[in-house]
Structures are given as C-alpha cells and as structure tokens.
Coordinates of C-alpha atoms and ligand atoms in Angstrom, one line a residue:
M1 CA -13.8 -16.5 3.8
S2 CA -12.3 -13.0 3.3
S3 CA -11.2 -11.8 -0.1
T4 CA -7.6 -12.1 0.9
A5 CA -7.9 -15.6 2.2
R6 CA -5.8 -18.1 0.2
S7 CA -4.9 -15.3 -2.2
V8 CA -1.3 -16.5 -1.8
R9 CA -0.2 -20.1 -1.5
L10 CA 3.3 -21.5 -0.8
D11 CA 4.1 -24.9 -2.3
V12 CA 7.4 -26.4 -0.9
N13 CA 7.1 -29.9 -2.6
G14 CA 10.1 -29.0 -4.7
F15 CA 12.5 -29.3 -1.7
F16 CA 11.6 -32.9 -1.1
S17 CA 13.0 -36.2 -2.4
H18 CA 9.6 -37.3 -3.7
M19 CA 9.9 -34.5 -6.3
I20 CA 13.6 -34.0 -6.9
G21 CA 15.2 -37.4 -5.9
S22 CA 18.1 -38.0 -3.6
Y23 CA 19.2 -34.4 -3.5
G24 CA 15.9 -33.5 -1.9
F25 CA 15.0 -33.6 1.8
D26 CA 12.8 -36.1 3.6
G27 CA 10.6 -35.8 6.7
H28 CA 13.6 -36.6 8.9
D29 CA 15.6 -33.6 7.6
L30 CA 12.7 -31.3 8.4
D31 CA 12.2 -32.9 11.8
G32 CA 15.8 -31.9 12.6
V33 CA 15.2 -28.2 12.2
V34 CA 11.6 -28.0 13.6
P35 CA 12.6 -27.5 17.2
R36 CA 14.8 -24.5 16.2
L37 CA 12.0 -23.1 14.0
S38 CA 9.5 -23.5 16.9
A39 CA 11.9 -21.6 19.2
A40 CA 12.4 -18.9 16.6
V41 CA 8.6 -18.4 16.1
A42 CA 8.1 -18.3 19.9
D43 CA 10.9 -15.8 20.3
L44 CA 9.6 -13.5 17.6
D45 CA 6.1 -13.6 19.2
A46 CA 7.6 -12.6 22.6
K47 CA 9.7 -9.8 21.0
R48 CA 6.7 -8.6 19.1
R49 CA 4.5 -8.5 22.2
S50 CA 7.3 -6.6 24.0
G51 CA 7.2 -3.9 21.3
A52 CA 10.7 -4.8 20.0
L53 CA 9.5 -5.5 16.5
P54 CA 7.2 -2.7 15.6
F55 CA 7.0 -3.5 11.9
Y56 CA 4.6 -6.2 12.7
D57 CA 2.0 -3.6 13.8
L58 CA 2.2 -1.4 10.8
P59 CA -0.6 -2.9 8.8
Y60 CA -2.9 -2.5 11.9
D61 CA -2.1 1.2 12.4
S62 CA -5.4 2.7 11.1
A63 CA -4.4 6.2 12.2
A64 CA -1.3 6.1 10.1
I65 CA -3.2 4.7 7.1
A66 CA -5.7 7.5 7.5
A67 CA -3.0 10.1 7.8
C68 CA -1.3 8.9 4.6
N69 CA -4.6 8.9 2.7
A70 CA -5.4 12.4 3.9
L71 CA -2.1 13.8 3.0
A72 CA -2.2 12.0 -0.4
S73 CA -5.6 13.6 -1.1
E74 CA -4.0 17.0 -0.3
L75 CA -1.1 16.4 -2.7
R76 CA -3.4 15.1 -5.5
A77 CA -5.4 18.3 -5.2
E78 CA -2.3 20.5 -5.5
F79 CA 0.0 18.6 -7.8
D80 CA -0.1 16.1 -10.6
T81 CA 3.3 14.5 -10.0
L82 CA 5.0 13.2 -6.8
V83 CA 8.8 12.4 -7.0
V84 CA 10.0 10.2 -4.3
L85 CA 13.6 11.0 -3.2
G86 CA 14.9 8.0 -1.2
I87 CA 17.0 4.9 -1.6
G88 CA 17.1 1.3 -0.4
G89 CA 14.3 0.6 2.0
S90 CA 12.9 4.1 1.4
A91 CA 12.2 3.4 -2.3
L92 CA 12.1 -0.3 -3.2
G93 CA 8.8 -1.2 -1.7
T94 CA 7.0 1.7 -3.3
K95 CA 8.4 0.7 -6.7
A96 CA 7.3 -2.9 -6.1
V97 CA 3.7 -2.0 -5.5
L98 CA 3.4 0.7 -8.2
E99 CA 4.7 -1.8 -10.8
G100 CA 3.0 -4.8 -9.3
V101 CA -0.6 -3.7 -9.2
P102 CA -2.8 -3.6 -12.3
A103 CA -2.4 -0.2 -14.0
A104 CA -6.2 0.3 -14.1
S105 CA -6.3 0.1 -10.3
L106 CA -4.2 3.3 -10.2
A107 CA -6.9 5.4 -12.0
G108 CA -7.4 8.6 -10.1
G109 CA -3.9 8.6 -8.6
M110 CA -1.2 11.1 -9.4
R111 CA 2.0 10.2 -11.3
V112 CA 4.6 8.9 -8.8
I113 CA 8.2 8.7 -9.9
V114 CA 10.7 7.0 -7.6
A115 CA 14.2 8.6 -8.0
D116 CA 16.3 6.3 -6.0
N117 CA 19.7 6.7 -7.6
I118 CA 21.9 9.7 -8.0
D119 CA 23.0 9.1 -11.5
P120 CA 23.2 12.7 -12.8
A121 CA 22.1 11.6 -16.3
S122 CA 18.7 10.4 -15.1
F123 CA 18.2 12.9 -12.3
S124 CA 18.9 15.9 -14.5
R125 CA 16.5 14.5 -17.1
L126 CA 13.9 14.2 -14.5
L127 CA 14.2 17.8 -13.4
D128 CA 14.9 19.6 -16.7
G129 CA 11.5 18.8 -18.1
T130 CA 12.5 16.3 -20.8
A131 CA 10.8 13.5 -18.9
G132 CA 7.5 15.5 -18.9
V133 CA 7.8 16.7 -15.2
D134 CA 6.5 20.2 -14.7
L135 CA 8.1 21.4 -11.4
S136 CA 5.3 23.9 -10.8
R137 CA 2.9 20.8 -10.6
T138 CA 5.4 18.5 -8.8
A139 CA 5.8 17.7 -5.1
F140 CA 8.9 15.9 -3.7
N141 CA 8.5 13.3 -1.0
V142 CA 12.0 13.2 0.7
I143 CA 12.2 9.9 2.5
S144 CA 14.9 8.9 4.9
K145 CA 14.5 7.1 8.1
S146 CA 17.9 8.4 9.4
G147 CA 17.5 11.7 7.8
G148 CA 21.2 11.7 6.9
T149 CA 21.7 9.6 3.8
A150 CA 24.0 11.5 1.4
E151 CA 22.2 10.4 -1.8
T152 CA 18.8 11.5 -0.6
L153 CA 20.0 14.8 0.9
A154 CA 21.9 15.6 -2.3
Q155 CA 18.7 15.0 -4.4
F156 CA 16.8 17.2 -2.0
L157 CA 19.3 20.1 -2.3
I158 CA 19.2 20.0 -6.1
A159 CA 15.4 19.8 -6.2
R160 CA 15.1 22.6 -3.6
E161 CA 17.3 24.9 -5.8
K162 CA 15.4 24.1 -8.9
L163 CA 12.1 24.8 -7.2
M164 CA 13.4 28.1 -5.8
A165 CA 14.6 29.1 -9.3
H166 CA 11.4 28.2 -11.0
P167 CA 9.4 31.3 -12.0
S168 CA 6.0 30.0 -10.8
V169 CA 7.4 28.4 -7.6
G170 CA 10.2 30.5 -6.2
A171 CA 11.3 31.4 -2.6
A172 CA 7.8 32.0 -1.4
R173 CA 6.3 28.6 -2.5
W174 CA 9.0 26.0 -2.8
A175 CA 8.6 24.6 0.8
R176 CA 5.0 23.7 -0.1
H177 CA 6.4 21.3 -2.7
I178 CA 8.4 19.3 -0.1
V179 CA 7.0 16.6 2.1
V180 CA 9.4 14.8 4.5
T181 CA 9.1 11.3 5.8
T182 CA 11.6 10.6 8.5
D183 CA 12.3 9.7 12.1
P184 CA 9.6 11.4 14.4
V185 CA 12.2 13.2 16.5
S186 CA 15.8 12.9 15.5
G187 CA 18.0 13.4 12.4
P188 CA 18.8 16.3 10.1
L189 CA 15.7 15.9 8.0
R190 CA 13.4 16.1 11.0
A191 CA 15.2 19.3 12.1
L192 CA 14.8 20.8 8.6
A193 CA 11.1 19.9 8.4
K194 CA 10.6 21.9 11.6
A195 CA 12.7 24.8 10.6
E196 CA 11.3 25.1 7.1
G197 CA 7.7 24.2 8.0
F198 CA 7.6 21.2 5.5
R199 CA 4.6 18.9 5.7
S200 CA 5.9 15.7 7.2
L201 CA 5.1 12.2 8.4
P202 CA 6.9 10.0 10.9
V203 CA 8.6 6.6 10.4
P204 CA 7.8 4.8 13.6
A205 CA 10.7 4.3 16.0
G206 CA 12.4 0.9 15.6
V207 CA 11.2 0.3 12.1
G208 CA 14.2 -0.1 9.8
G209 CA 14.3 0.9 6.1
R210 CA 13.8 -2.5 4.6
F211 CA 10.9 -3.3 7.0
S212 CA 9.2 0.0 6.5
V213 CA 7.2 -0.3 3.3
L214 CA 3.9 -0.5 5.2
S215 CA 4.7 2.6 7.2
S216 CA 4.3 6.2 5.9
V217 CA 7.5 5.5 3.9
G218 CA 5.5 3.4 1.4
L219 CA 1.9 4.3 2.2
L220 CA 2.1 8.0 1.4
P221 CA 3.5 7.7 -2.1
L222 CA 1.4 4.6 -2.8
A223 CA -1.9 6.3 -1.7
A224 CA -0.9 9.4 -3.8
G225 CA -0.4 7.1 -6.7
G226 CA -3.9 5.6 -6.3
V227 CA -3.0 2.3 -4.6
D228 CA -5.7 1.0 -2.2
I229 CA -3.4 1.0 0.8
E230 CA -6.1 -0.4 3.0
A231 CA -6.2 -3.5 0.8
L232 CA -2.3 -3.6 0.8
C233 CA -2.4 -3.7 4.6
A234 CA -5.3 -6.1 4.7
G235 CA -3.2 -8.5 2.7
A236 CA -0.3 -8.1 5.2
R237 CA -2.7 -8.7 8.1
H238 CA -4.0 -11.9 6.5
A239 CA -0.4 -13.1 6.1
D240 CA 0.2 -12.2 9.7
T241 CA -2.6 -14.7 10.8
L242 CA -0.6 -17.4 9.0
C243 CA 2.9 -16.4 9.9
C244 CA 2.3 -16.3 13.6
V245 CA 1.1 -19.9 13.9
A246 CA 3.3 -21.7 16.5
D247 CA 3.7 -25.0 14.6
P248 CA 6.4 -24.3 12.0
R249 CA 5.0 -26.9 9.6
E250 CA 1.8 -24.9 9.4
N251 CA 3.5 -21.5 9.3
P252 CA 4.5 -20.5 5.7
A253 CA 7.2 -18.0 6.8
A254 CA 8.8 -20.5 9.2
L255 CA 8.5 -23.5 6.9
H256 CA 10.0 -21.7 4.0
A257 CA 12.8 -20.2 6.1
G258 CA 13.6 -23.7 7.5
L259 CA 13.8 -25.3 4.1
L260 CA 15.9 -22.4 2.7
F261 CA 18.2 -22.9 5.8
L262 CA 18.5 -26.6 5.1
A263 CA 19.2 -25.9 1.5
L264 CA 22.0 -23.6 2.5
R265 CA 23.5 -25.7 5.3
E266 CA 23.0 -29.2 4.0
R267 CA 23.2 -28.7 0.2
G268 CA 25.4 -25.7 -0.2
C269 CA 22.7 -23.6 -1.8
G270 CA 24.2 -20.2 -1.1
I271 CA 22.0 -18.5 -3.7
H272 CA 18.3 -17.9 -3.5
V273 CA 16.7 -17.0 -6.9
L274 CA 13.3 -15.3 -6.7
M275 CA 11.8 -15.7 -10.2
P276 CA 8.4 -14.1 -10.8
Y277 CA 6.5 -15.0 -14.0
S278 CA 5.2 -11.5 -14.2
D279 CA 6.9 -8.3 -15.4
G280 CA 5.1 -6.3 -12.7
L281 CA 6.6 -8.4 -9.9
L282 CA 10.2 -8.0 -11.0
R283 CA 10.4 -4.9 -8.7
L284 CA 9.1 -7.1 -5.8
A285 CA 12.0 -9.4 -6.4
E286 CA 14.3 -6.4 -6.1
W287 CA 12.7 -5.4 -2.8
Y288 CA 13.1 -9.0 -1.7
A289 CA 16.8 -9.0 -2.8
Q290 CA 17.5 -6.1 -0.5
L291 CA 15.6 -7.6 2.4
W292 CA 17.3 -11.0 2.2
A293 CA 20.8 -9.7 1.4
E294 CA 21.0 -6.8 3.9
S295 CA 19.3 -8.6 6.7
L296 CA 21.2 -11.9 6.5
G297 CA 24.6 -11.1 5.1
K298 CA 26.5 -10.7 8.3
A299 CA 30.1 -11.2 9.5
H300 CA 29.3 -11.9 13.1
A301 CA 26.8 -14.0 15.0
L302 CA 24.9 -12.6 18.0
D303 CA 27.6 -14.2 20.3
G304 CA 30.3 -12.2 18.5
S305 CA 31.8 -15.1 16.6
L306 CA 32.9 -14.7 13.0
V307 CA 30.4 -16.5 10.8
E308 CA 30.4 -14.5 7.4
T309 CA 27.0 -15.9 6.6
G310 CA 24.0 -15.2 4.4
Q311 CA 22.4 -16.4 1.2
T312 CA 22.8 -14.4 -2.0
P313 CA 19.4 -13.3 -3.4
V314 CA 19.2 -13.2 -7.2
R315 CA 16.2 -11.8 -9.1
A316 CA 15.2 -13.5 -12.3
L317 CA 12.2 -13.0 -14.6
G318 CA 10.1 -15.7 -16.2
A319 CA 9.9 -16.4 -19.1
T320 CA 12.6 -13.9 -20.1
D321 CA 15.4 -15.6 -18.1
Q322 CA 14.5 -19.1 -19.4
H323 CA 16.4 -17.8 -22.4
S324 CA 19.3 -16.4 -20.3
Q325 CA 19.8 -17.8 -16.8
V326 CA 17.9 -21.1 -16.6
Q327 CA 20.5 -23.1 -18.5
L328 CA 22.8 -22.3 -15.5
Y329 CA 20.2 -23.1 -13.0
V330 CA 19.4 -26.5 -14.5
E331 CA 22.9 -27.7 -15.3
G332 CA 25.3 -25.5 -13.5
P333 CA 26.7 -25.6 -10.0
R334 CA 24.2 -27.0 -7.4
D335 CA 24.4 -23.8 -5.4
K336 CA 20.9 -22.4 -6.0
V337 CA 17.4 -22.8 -4.8
V338 CA 14.7 -21.2 -7.0
T339 CA 11.4 -19.7 -5.7
F340 CA 8.9 -19.1 -8.5
V341 CA 6.1 -16.5 -8.1
R342 CA 3.2 -17.5 -10.3
V343 CA 0.0 -15.5 -11.0
E344 CA -3.1 -17.4 -11.7
A345 CA -5.3 -14.7 -13.3
H346 CA -3.1 -12.3 -15.2
D347 CA -4.1 -8.7 -15.7
G348 CA -4.8 -7.6 -19.3
E349 CA -5.2 -11.2 -20.6
L350 CA -4.8 -11.7 -24.3
T351 CA -5.8 -14.7 -26.5
I352 CA -3.3 -15.8 -29.1
P353 CA -5.1 -15.7 -32.5
A354 CA -5.5 -19.0 -34.5
A355 CA -3.7 -18.7 -37.8
Y356 CA -1.6 -20.8 -40.2
G357 CA -3.7 -23.9 -39.5
D358 CA -1.5 -26.0 -41.9
K359 CA 1.7 -25.3 -39.9
E360 CA 1.6 -27.2 -36.6
E361 CA 4.8 -25.6 -35.3
I362 CA 2.9 -22.3 -35.2
S363 CA -0.8 -23.2 -35.1
Y364 CA -0.7 -25.0 -31.8
L365 CA -0.5 -21.6 -30.1
G366 CA -3.8 -20.4 -31.5
G367 CA -6.5 -20.1 -28.9
L368 CA -4.2 -20.2 -25.9
R369 CA -4.2 -17.3 -23.5
L370 CA -0.9 -15.5 -23.2
G371 CA -1.0 -15.7 -19.4
D372 CA -1.7 -19.5 -19.6
L373 CA 1.3 -19.9 -21.9
L374 CA 3.4 -17.9 -19.4
N375 CA 2.3 -20.2 -16.6
M376 CA 3.0 -23.3 -18.7
E377 CA 6.5 -22.0 -19.0
Q378 CA 6.8 -21.7 -15.2
R379 CA 5.7 -25.4 -14.8
A380 CA 8.2 -26.4 -17.5
T381 CA 11.1 -24.7 -15.7
E382 CA 9.9 -26.1 -12.4
L383 CA 10.0 -29.6 -13.9
A384 CA 13.3 -29.1 -15.6
L385 CA 14.8 -28.2 -12.3
A386 CA 13.1 -31.1 -10.5
E387 CA 14.4 -33.5 -13.0
S388 CA 18.0 -32.3 -12.5
G389 CA 17.5 -32.5 -8.7
R390 CA 17.4 -28.8 -8.0
P391 CA 15.3 -27.5 -5.1
T392 CA 12.4 -25.1 -5.8
S393 CA 9.3 -23.6 -4.2
V394 CA 6.3 -21.9 -5.8
L395 CA 4.3 -19.0 -4.5
T396 CA 1.0 -18.7 -6.3
L397 CA -1.0 -15.5 -6.3
S398 CA -4.6 -15.8 -7.4
R399 CA -4.2 -12.2 -8.7
C400 CA -1.4 -9.7 -8.6
D401 CA -3.1 -6.9 -6.7
A402 CA -2.4 -4.7 -3.6
A403 CA -3.7 -7.4 -1.2
S404 CA -1.4 -10.2 -2.5
I405 CA 1.6 -7.9 -2.6
G406 CA 0.9 -6.8 1.0
H407 CA 0.7 -10.5 1.8
L408 CA 4.1 -11.2 0.2
F409 CA 5.7 -8.2 2.0
H410 CA 4.7 -9.6 5.4
L411 CA 5.5 -13.2 4.6
F412 CA 9.0 -12.4 3.4
E413 CA 9.7 -10.1 6.3
V414 CA 8.8 -12.8 8.8
Q415 CA 10.6 -15.4 6.8
T416 CA 13.7 -13.2 6.9
L417 CA 13.5 -12.9 10.7
V418 CA 13.2 -16.6 11.1
M419 CA 16.1 -17.2 8.8
G420 CA 18.1 -14.7 10.8
A421 CA 17.3 -16.7 14.0
L422 CA 18.5 -19.9 12.4
L423 CA 21.7 -18.3 11.3
G424 CA 22.2 -16.8 14.7
I425 CA 22.7 -13.2 13.4
D426 CA 20.9 -9.9 13.9
P427 CA 18.7 -9.4 10.8
L428 CA 17.8 -5.8 11.8
D429 CA 21.2 -4.2 11.5
Q430 CA 23.4 -3.3 8.5
P431 CA 27.0 -2.5 9.6
G432 CA 28.3 -3.1 6.1
V433 CA 26.0 -0.4 4.7
E434 CA 26.9 2.0 7.4
A435 CA 30.6 1.5 6.8
G436 CA 30.1 2.6 3.1
K437 CA 28.1 5.7 4.3
L438 CA 31.0 6.8 6.5
L439 CA 33.6 6.5 3.7
T440 CA 31.4 8.5 1.4
Y441 CA 31.1 11.3 4.1
G442 CA 34.9 11.3 4.2
M443 CA 35.4 11.6 0.5
A444 CA 32.8 14.3 0.3
G445 CA 34.7 16.4 2.8
R446 CA 32.3 16.2 5.8
N447 CA 33.8 17.4 9.0
G448 CA 34.8 14.6 11.4
Y449 CA 35.4 12.0 8.7
A450 CA 38.9 12.8 7.6
A451 CA 40.2 9.4 8.7
D452 CA 37.7 7.7 6.4
A453 CA 38.8 9.9 3.5
E454 CA 42.4 8.9 4.3
R455 CA 41.5 5.2 4.1
V456 CA 40.2 5.7 0.6
R457 CA 43.3 7.7 -0.4
A458 CA 45.5 4.8 1.0
M459 CA 43.5 2.3 -1.0
L460 CA 44.0 4.2 -4.2
A461 CA 47.7 4.6 -3.4
R462 CA 48.1 0.8 -3.1
K463 CA 47.0 0.3 -6.7
R464 CA 49.7 -0.8 -9.1
D465 CA 49.8 0.9 -12.5
D466 CA 50.8 -2.3 -14.2
L467 CA 47.5 -3.9 -13.2
V468 CA 45.5 -1.1 -14.8
L469 CA 45.2 -1.7 -18.5
G470 CA 44.0 0.3 -21.5
Ligands
PA5_501 O1 17.2 -1.1 5.1 C1 17.9 -0.2 5.4 O2 18.0 0.2 6.6 C2 18.6 0.6 4.3 O3 18.6 0.0 3.1 C3 18.1 2.0 4.3 O4 16.7 1.9 3.8 C4 18.9 2.9 3.3 O5 20.2 2.8 3.6 C5 18.4 4.3 3.3 O6 18.4 4.8 4.6 P1 17.6 6.0 5.1 O7 16.1 5.6 5.0 O8 18.0 6.3 6.5 O9 17.9 7.1 4.2

C-alpha cells in the first residue's frame, strides 16, 4: 500500500437517520440520487478524456512539476524571499499548503509571502521594510491567469517602481526580480513578460483560477517555499484513483456531493460549514470556500433558466469556534451541514503536565496530549450536532502533510464538479466576479468602460441622505 493510501478518509454516517434521527436520510433517499450521480461521474470522465477538464491532468504533469522545481531552485539561489502577487485562485491554494504542512517540512525553502489583497496599509508595510522584507533579496511572482486583474497589476506596478528605485536593484536589474505566471499566449501579463524578458511559467489553457493550485500557479511558489510538490501531486493522484470510480457509493467525491445536494434540496441546508480542527488547515477552508462559492453560486442553469442556486460555504475553526459559532450550529436554524476535518497525528504534539492532583476539575487534563484533547473536542461537537439532528461528515487525515492536502484539493475539486452537475449549472465560469471587474475598470477610468462607471455614479446618486446616519 502506498504512503498516500488511506491517508484521507471520508465518513458520511452523520447524514443518515441511524446517527441523527428522523432528520437524517435513509438508503432510499440516497437511491433516489444515485442515477444522477452515476451520470455525472460518467459525464466528467468523458469530458476529461476529451481534454475539456485539464485540471484533472495537472498532478500527472511531470514536466511542469520539474520546471517549477528548477525555477524554484534558481530563485532560492538568488533571493531569500518570494512575494506572490495574485488574488483568488491565484493565491488561496498556495496559502493553504504553506500554512497546512508542518513547518519543519519547509526547511531549506525560501520565505514565501502571499500578498493577495490591495489594502495599502498591509502592502506598504510589506514593501517599506518594516515587515523584514529586503527588496534587494526579494523576487515577485506575479500570478494572474487572465493577466488583466486590476488588483494584481496594481501590485505589480507598485513593486516594479520600488525595485527600480532601490539603490541595489535599479533599472538594470529589476526585471530579474519578476517572475510571471499567466496564460501561455494571451493577456497583458504574457505580452509584458515577452517585452520585458521576465522569467515566466504558463497556466495551462482551460484551467481556471480556483482549479489551478496544482499548476505552476501553486507549484512554483510552493516549491520555492520548500514544499515537496511531488508529494502534493502524489496525494492528488491517489485521490484521483478514488474519485473516478464509476459507482457513486464507492466514490468519495460523488457520494459527498450527492449527500450535500440532498441536504440542500431535501432539508434546506443552504450553508456548508467546513470546520478543520487544526489551525494550519483554516486556510484550506478558505480555499474551499472560494471553490464552493464561486463554482456553484449561479443565477442560471445550463438551459438558461433562472435558478439562483448554490450553497454558502462557511469556514470555522475547531476548537476555537466551539466557543463562538457552535451554539448556532447546534440550536439555531436547520440550514447547515457541517464537515469536520480531523487530523489523527498532530504536528508538534505536546503532553499536558500533571499538576494540582487534589483538584479534579484541573488534574483530569494531566497526561493527555493536546492533539488528543483537540480531537475529543471534535467528537464532542459531532455528537452534539447528531443529538440535535444536524447533518455532518468527517474527513480524517492521518497526518496533515503535502500528500493529504493534495488529496483534499483533488477530492474537493471533483466534488464541486459533481455538485455542479446535480445543480445543472456551469461550475467553471464566474460571471458575477467578471461583472465586478468591469465596474472597477470603469471607476478607475479605463478606456471603453465609461458605461460601467456611469452605472456606479447612478447607484450613488440613488442613495437618500436620510438613510445615511452619523
Ligand atoms: O477562480 C477564479 O477564476 C478567480 O477567483 C480568479 O482566480 C481570480 O479572479 C483572479 O483571476 P486571475 O488569475 O485571472 O488574475
């Protein structure tokens, strides 16, 4: 059995009536959705074979993995810090892995900072040296699939000017500090990479942002940061062997999607909470939130009809949110399904010292491992939800490492496509995001977007002063 085998297990007991009572499903409910799940899995398989879903092949692309490792070695030899400039799918996967893997596994990697927002307070702190970044030793990986995202281009322009003005970089050397990851042929960043002679990597055609973490988008910065990207891809490949199984009852991506769909349609669970019991996996929950929200939240079905569908992803953190959100999950509206992510062997395990033997309310903790206590808390929350008839599932990782995170990436990506098929929408587009981009172009004065700017002005003009207080 390979090292990745059974490193991630999905437990869906918590959807069924034998665990949560009458609110749960029975075999008959699942039978009802199985034909649609089977059709969705077969359709994905056909599309994949025709080349229409290239993200499936990313973890098998040994040439791309080698190219990322080679460029990462070059960058490590020249610089000590890599700043990723990118947003959404160009940033969230990298953050998820960097924070998810054990810190010790990054030894030998360079410092990688993902600057995915354009808040001037944090971006200026990053560039002015107060965050410990020395521009003469810093490379910038400008990542944008389209090459035209305003946030990323704005960051690039600011970084470029700072590099040009830096006494030990300057006009002669600044371009060496820029590495571009973008579409192989089109878009403004690709044109710039050619014109300026930047080092660059392609994002394969047909791979959208939120499905791109295992392309050069994620693999270059992760390799630079010391992540074993081969192990990350091996985890995804192992998940692929499970998630392409034709029988949906044996396919974790299909089964989970089917049950989440039933929870949405039959029980009104419009909210999917992903709750890792691991600080390092909170960023993975953020990556998942983008994937689930942007892929499934759609106004129109494939046939053009208005459906306004989706399931709102919420990220929560165990045990922290037991003292914040869980009261709502256990007793509030029955509109949520909670998926726990549980780690069996925690990194940096600590044993709680035995002390105060005469005080039972304290001494019972002595000798327990902190990670075991965290996992007990997960089971406690799972049971509290079960006893109040709320659906749950549990993803258990034997360890939180590159392979298990790669596994989760692939599992969640396929699960999202299957859910998209059940909802009858296109999970690969994002017209709502594009609409916001156009309005921003208009407000920023870009030629050709005057009508978008006018729509914003009209919105502001409609506002009534008596409804603005303070
Ligand atoms: O998933 C997506 O397509 C988006 O979230 C994009 O990743 C995001 O909008 C950034 O786009 P780009 O990579 O083109 O700059």
